[in-house]
mmCIF file of C-alpha atoms in Angstrom:
data_model
loop_
_atom_site.group_PDB
_atom_site.id
_atom_site.type_symbol
_atom_site.label_atom_id
_atom_site.label_comp_id
_atom_site.label_asym_id
_atom_site.label_seq_id
_atom_site.Cartn_x
_atom_site.Cartn_y
_atom_site.Cartn_z
ATOM 1 C CA MET A 569 34.271 -22.604 33.142
ATOM 2 C CA SER A 570 33.728 -18.542 33.079
ATOM 3 C CA TRP A 571 31.832 -16.173 30.815
ATOM 4 C CA ASP A 572 32.670 -13.073 29.723
ATOM 5 C CA MET A 573 30.167 -10.438 29.438
ATOM 6 C CA SER A 574 30.132 -7.638 26.520
ATOM 7 C CA THR A 575 28.560 -6.256 24.713
ATOM 8 C CA LYS A 576 28.525 -5.538 20.341
ATOM 9 C CA GLU A 577 26.840 -2.504 18.305
ATOM 10 C CA ILE A 578 24.876 -4.163 15.528
ATOM 11 C CA LYS A 579 22.396 -1.747 12.128
ATOM 12 C CA SER A 580 19.110 -2.388 13.168
ATOM 13 C CA LEU A 581 15.859 -1.868 11.623
ATOM 14 C CA VAL A 582 13.685 0.046 14.939
ATOM 15 C CA VAL A 583 9.811 0.475 14.793
ATOM 16 C CA VAL A 584 8.857 3.832 15.397
ATOM 17 C CA LEU A 585 5.297 3.760 14.235
ATOM 18 C CA THR A 586 2.462 1.317 13.369
ATOM 19 C CA ASP A 587 -0.557 2.209 12.406
ATOM 20 C CA ASN A 588 -3.665 1.658 10.561
ATOM 21 C CA VAL A 589 -5.215 3.973 8.413
ATOM 22 C CA ILE A 590 -7.933 4.578 5.327
ATOM 23 C CA LYS A 591 -6.755 5.520 2.550
ATOM 24 C CA VAL A 592 -9.511 6.906 -1.004
ATOM 25 C CA GLY A 593 -9.129 7.287 -4.403
ATOM 26 C CA GLU A 594 -11.471 8.877 -6.584
ATOM 27 C CA THR A 595 -11.642 9.437 -10.435
ATOM 28 C CA ILE A 596 -14.753 9.932 -12.431
ATOM 29 C CA VAL A 597 -15.324 8.663 -16.004
ATOM 30 C CA SER A 598 -17.151 8.687 -18.659
ATOM 31 C CA ALA A 599 -19.259 4.985 -18.973
ATOM 32 C CA PRO A 600 -19.943 3.256 -22.094
ATOM 33 C CA ILE A 601 -23.150 3.875 -24.841
ATOM 34 C CA GLY A 602 -25.670 2.194 -23.686
ATOM 35 C CA ILE A 603 -24.713 2.372 -19.411
ATOM 36 C CA LYS A 604 -28.291 3.047 -17.294
ATOM 37 C CA ILE A 605 -28.604 3.789 -14.740
ATOM 38 C CA ASP A 606 -31.671 5.166 -11.899
ATOM 39 C CA PRO A 607 -31.528 8.535 -12.576
ATOM 40 C CA GLU A 608 -32.210 9.378 -8.948
ATOM 41 C CA ASN A 609 -30.203 8.309 -6.525
ATOM 42 C CA GLY A 610 -27.491 7.237 -9.402
ATOM 43 C CA GLU A 611 -27.497 3.024 -8.226
ATOM 44 C CA LEU A 612 -26.708 1.467 -11.620
ATOM 45 C CA ILE A 613 -29.313 -0.418 -13.244
ATOM 46 C CA THR A 614 -26.511 -2.147 -16.401
ATOM 47 C CA PRO A 615 -24.709 -5.157 -14.147
ATOM 48 C CA LEU A 616 -21.481 -4.470 -13.472
ATOM 49 C CA GLU A 617 -19.072 -6.533 -12.497
ATOM 50 C CA VAL A 618 -15.517 -4.592 -11.073
ATOM 51 C CA THR A 619 -12.296 -6.542 -10.649
ATOM 52 C CA PRO A 620 -8.915 -5.096 -9.289
ATOM 53 C CA ILE A 621 -5.773 -5.433 -12.022
ATOM 54 C CA ASP A 622 -2.868 -5.958 -10.066
ATOM 55 C CA ASP A 623 -2.190 -4.662 -6.547
ATOM 56 C CA VAL A 624 -1.889 -1.084 -6.046
ATOM 57 C CA VAL A 625 0.484 1.094 -6.304
ATOM 58 C CA LEU A 626 1.545 3.188 -3.361
ATOM 59 C CA ASN A 627 4.918 5.687 -3.483
ATOM 60 C CA PRO A 628 5.560 7.008 0.200
ATOM 61 C CA LYS A 629 8.135 10.547 1.029
ATOM 62 C CA ILE A 630 7.799 11.368 4.167
ATOM 63 C CA LYS A 631 9.010 15.756 4.154
ATOM 64 C CA ASP A 632 9.489 16.094 7.406
ATOM 65 C CA ASN A 633 6.579 15.024 10.101
ATOM 66 C CA ILE A 634 4.519 14.110 7.079
ATOM 67 C CA LEU A 635 4.206 10.937 4.956
ATOM 68 C CA ILE A 636 2.371 11.766 1.832
ATOM 69 C CA ASN A 637 0.927 9.260 -0.475
ATOM 70 C CA GLU A 638 0.204 8.965 -4.038
ATOM 71 C CA GLY A 639 -0.118 5.959 -6.261
ATOM 72 C CA PHE A 640 -2.570 4.626 -7.700
ATOM 73 C CA ILE A 641 -5.354 1.171 -8.286
ATOM 74 C CA LYS A 642 -6.320 -0.171 -11.981
ATOM 75 C CA ILE A 643 -9.963 -1.702 -12.244
ATOM 76 C CA LYS A 644 -11.491 -3.494 -14.844
ATOM 77 C CA LEU A 645 -15.004 -2.826 -15.128
ATOM 78 C CA THR A 646 -17.449 -5.479 -17.086
ATOM 79 C CA PHE A 647 -20.919 -4.572 -18.240
ATOM 80 C CA THR A 648 -23.230 -6.934 -18.729
ATOM 81 C CA HIS A 649 -26.472 -5.113 -21.373
ATOM 82 C CA ASP A 650 -28.921 -6.754 -23.011
ATOM 83 C CA PRO A 651 -29.972 -4.667 -24.753
ATOM 84 C CA CYS A 652 -33.321 -4.381 -26.448
ATOM 85 C CA THR A 653 -32.446 -7.412 -29.213
ATOM 86 C CA GLY A 654 -32.261 -9.885 -26.142
ATOM 87 C CA ALA A 655 -27.879 -10.979 -26.642
ATOM 88 C CA LYS A 656 -26.519 -10.333 -23.673
ATOM 89 C CA ASN A 657 -23.211 -8.305 -24.708
ATOM 90 C CA THR A 658 -20.528 -7.484 -22.114
ATOM 91 C CA ILE A 659 -18.008 -4.287 -22.348
ATOM 92 C CA THR A 660 -14.646 -4.103 -20.521
ATOM 93 C CA LYS A 661 -13.362 -0.456 -19.570
ATOM 94 C CA ILE A 662 -9.927 -0.149 -17.383
ATOM 95 C CA VAL A 663 -9.839 2.688 -15.603
ATOM 96 C CA THR A 664 -6.648 4.105 -13.010
ATOM 97 C CA VAL A 665 -7.958 5.375 -9.884
ATOM 98 C CA PRO A 666 -5.735 7.145 -8.794
ATOM 99 C CA VAL A 667 -5.657 7.747 -4.610
ATOM 100 C CA GLN A 668 -3.609 10.434 -2.997
ATOM 101 C CA SER A 669 -3.189 10.153 0.964
ATOM 102 C CA ILE A 670 -1.069 13.085 3.426
ATOM 103 C CA HIS A 671 -0.629 12.385 7.675
ATOM 104 C CA VAL A 672 1.222 14.303 10.043
ATOM 105 C CA TRP A 673 2.731 12.064 13.223
ATOM 106 C CA ASN A 674 5.460 14.489 14.530
ATOM 107 C CA CYS A 675 7.704 11.323 15.396
ATOM 108 C CA ILE A 676 9.045 10.247 11.666
ATOM 109 C CA ARG A 677 11.783 11.396 9.499
ATOM 110 C CA SER A 678 12.687 12.098 5.850
ATOM 111 C CA ASP A 679 14.954 9.843 6.138
ATOM 112 C CA ASP A 680 12.645 6.757 8.038
ATOM 113 C CA ILE A 681 11.363 3.648 6.330
ATOM 114 C CA VAL A 682 7.558 2.965 4.577
ATOM 115 C CA GLN A 683 6.258 -0.405 4.800
ATOM 116 C CA GLU A 684 2.399 -0.232 4.167
ATOM 117 C CA LYS A 685 0.066 -3.474 3.880
ATOM 118 C CA VAL A 686 -2.891 -2.793 2.078
ATOM 119 C CA LYS A 687 -6.255 -4.526 2.054
ATOM 120 C CA ILE A 688 -8.730 -3.331 -0.549
ATOM 121 C CA LYS A 689 -12.002 -2.822 1.224
ATOM 122 C CA ALA A 690 -14.018 -1.692 -1.033
ATOM 123 C CA ILE A 691 -14.735 -0.176 -4.626
ATOM 124 C CA ILE A 692 -17.825 1.496 -4.828
ATOM 125 C CA VAL A 693 -19.573 2.824 -8.831
ATOM 126 C CA ARG A 694 -21.856 4.625 -9.011
ATOM 127 C CA GLY A 695 -23.449 6.956 -12.151
ATOM 128 C CA ILE A 696 -24.067 10.577 -13.099
ATOM 129 C CA PRO A 697 -25.585 12.464 -15.011
ATOM 130 C CA ASP A 698 -24.502 14.366 -16.990
ATOM 131 C CA ASN A 699 -25.892 17.337 -17.785
ATOM 132 C CA THR A 700 -23.260 19.468 -20.062
ATOM 133 C CA THR A 701 -23.069 17.939 -22.827
ATOM 134 C CA GLU A 702 -26.035 18.719 -25.517
ATOM 135 C CA SER A 703 -26.233 14.759 -27.497
ATOM 136 C CA GLN A 704 -27.441 13.810 -31.296
ATOM 137 C CA CYS A 705 -28.041 11.022 -29.974
ATOM 138 C CA PRO A 706 -31.393 9.121 -28.116
ATOM 139 C CA GLY A 707 -30.119 8.824 -24.421
ATOM 140 C CA GLN A 708 -28.106 10.567 -21.694
ATOM 141 C CA LYS A 709 -24.777 10.602 -21.851
ATOM 142 C CA ILE A 710 -23.404 9.072 -17.927
ATOM 143 C CA ASN A 711 -19.947 9.949 -16.379
ATOM 144 C CA LEU A 712 -18.977 7.059 -13.216
ATOM 145 C CA LEU A 713 -18.007 8.079 -10.321
ATOM 146 C CA ILE A 714 -15.239 5.548 -8.770
ATOM 147 C CA LYS A 715 -14.829 4.961 -5.413
ATOM 148 C CA VAL A 716 -12.113 2.031 -3.578
ATOM 149 C CA ILE A 717 -11.505 2.686 -0.459
ATOM 150 C CA LEU A 718 -7.931 1.203 1.264
ATOM 151 C CA GLU A 719 -7.020 0.201 4.398
ATOM 152 C CA VAL A 720 -3.323 0.515 5.123
ATOM 153 C CA LYS A 721 -0.693 -0.689 7.654
ATOM 154 C CA ILE A 722 1.059 1.483 7.791
ATOM 155 C CA THR A 723 5.516 0.510 9.723
ATOM 156 C CA VAL A 724 7.935 2.991 9.642
ATOM 157 C CA LEU A 725 11.020 2.159 10.423
ATOM 158 C CA ARG A 726 14.263 4.309 11.381
ATOM 159 C CA GLU A 727 17.960 2.099 10.620
ATOM 160 C CA GLU A 728 20.242 2.339 14.084
ATOM 161 C CA LEU A 729 22.484 0.912 16.009
ATOM 162 C CA ILE A 730 21.422 -1.402 18.721
ATOM 163 C CA CYS A 731 23.554 -2.378 21.731
ATOM 164 C CA VAL A 732 22.902 -6.853 22.166
ATOM 165 C CA PRO A 733 24.373 -8.254 25.443
ATOM 166 C CA VAL A 734 26.916 -10.723 24.146
ATOM 167 C CA GLN A 735 27.907 -13.600 25.766
ATOM 168 C CA LYS A 736 31.097 -15.870 25.168
ATOM 169 C CA CYS A 737 32.904 -18.436 27.613
ATOM 170 C CA ALA A 738 35.781 -17.180 28.656
ATOM 171 C CA ILE A 739 38.161 -20.684 27.589
ATOM 172 C CA THR A 740 37.072 -20.043 24.060
ATOM 173 C CA SER A 741 37.656 -16.632 24.090
ATOM 174 C CA ALA A 742 41.579 -18.166 25.664
ATOM 175 C CA CYS A 743 41.336 -20.599 23.202
ATOM 176 C CA ASN A 744 41.278 -17.891 19.953
ATOM 177 C CA LYS A 745 43.494 -15.699 21.360
ATOM 178 C CA ARG A 746 45.987 -18.612 21.305
ATOM 179 C CA HIS A 747 45.034 -19.329 17.149
ATOM 180 C CA LYS A 748 45.665 -15.772 16.559
ATOM 181 C CA THR A 749 48.858 -15.286 17.505
ATOM 182 C CA GLY A 750 49.747 -17.955 15.913
ATOM 183 C CA ARG A 751 50.757 -20.506 19.795
ATOM 184 C CA LYS A 752 49.985 -23.816 19.561
ATOM 185 C CA GLY A 753 48.249 -25.759 22.155
ATOM 186 C CA THR A 754 49.924 -27.418 24.945
ATOM 187 C CA LEU A 755 49.807 -30.510 23.094
ATOM 188 C CA GLY A 756 51.371 -29.922 20.215
ATOM 189 C CA ILE A 757 48.968 -29.750 17.751
#
């Protein structure tokens, strides 16, 4: 039995780049009434639970050799505070935090495909006293600075034609030729 060696071209995605990057999203929102912070450092005194809602949405685009990414993450802030009555109340606020980043790599092109695997590293919430507005109510208006830190594994792929070696049995090749031409084998089958 003899073997023929040949090559075939196939279309495949080829990895152009892989990298791990940190992306940061940030926003400022008004805190619900009754939320307390430490005025010295902005740390929340009111207990807070932070929960991501759904997955992070990232929309990568490549322009020249620049990866531009715009997206967002929705989070739920659940404050538990104990007003003077002693009863526990919860206040929930849904916040959308925008995420933007720019990365420059000389090896990428506009027609490349970008895949991103996202891991939330941290969500940080700090209070900021708002001294710009006078309030008719006692107390002080509080703003919340929300930062989301994401670790993102970026893979950039490019569609290319690649050659792969193909091994064929010479007997199989002869058999295939007979069937294509309509000739029958030696037994007349």
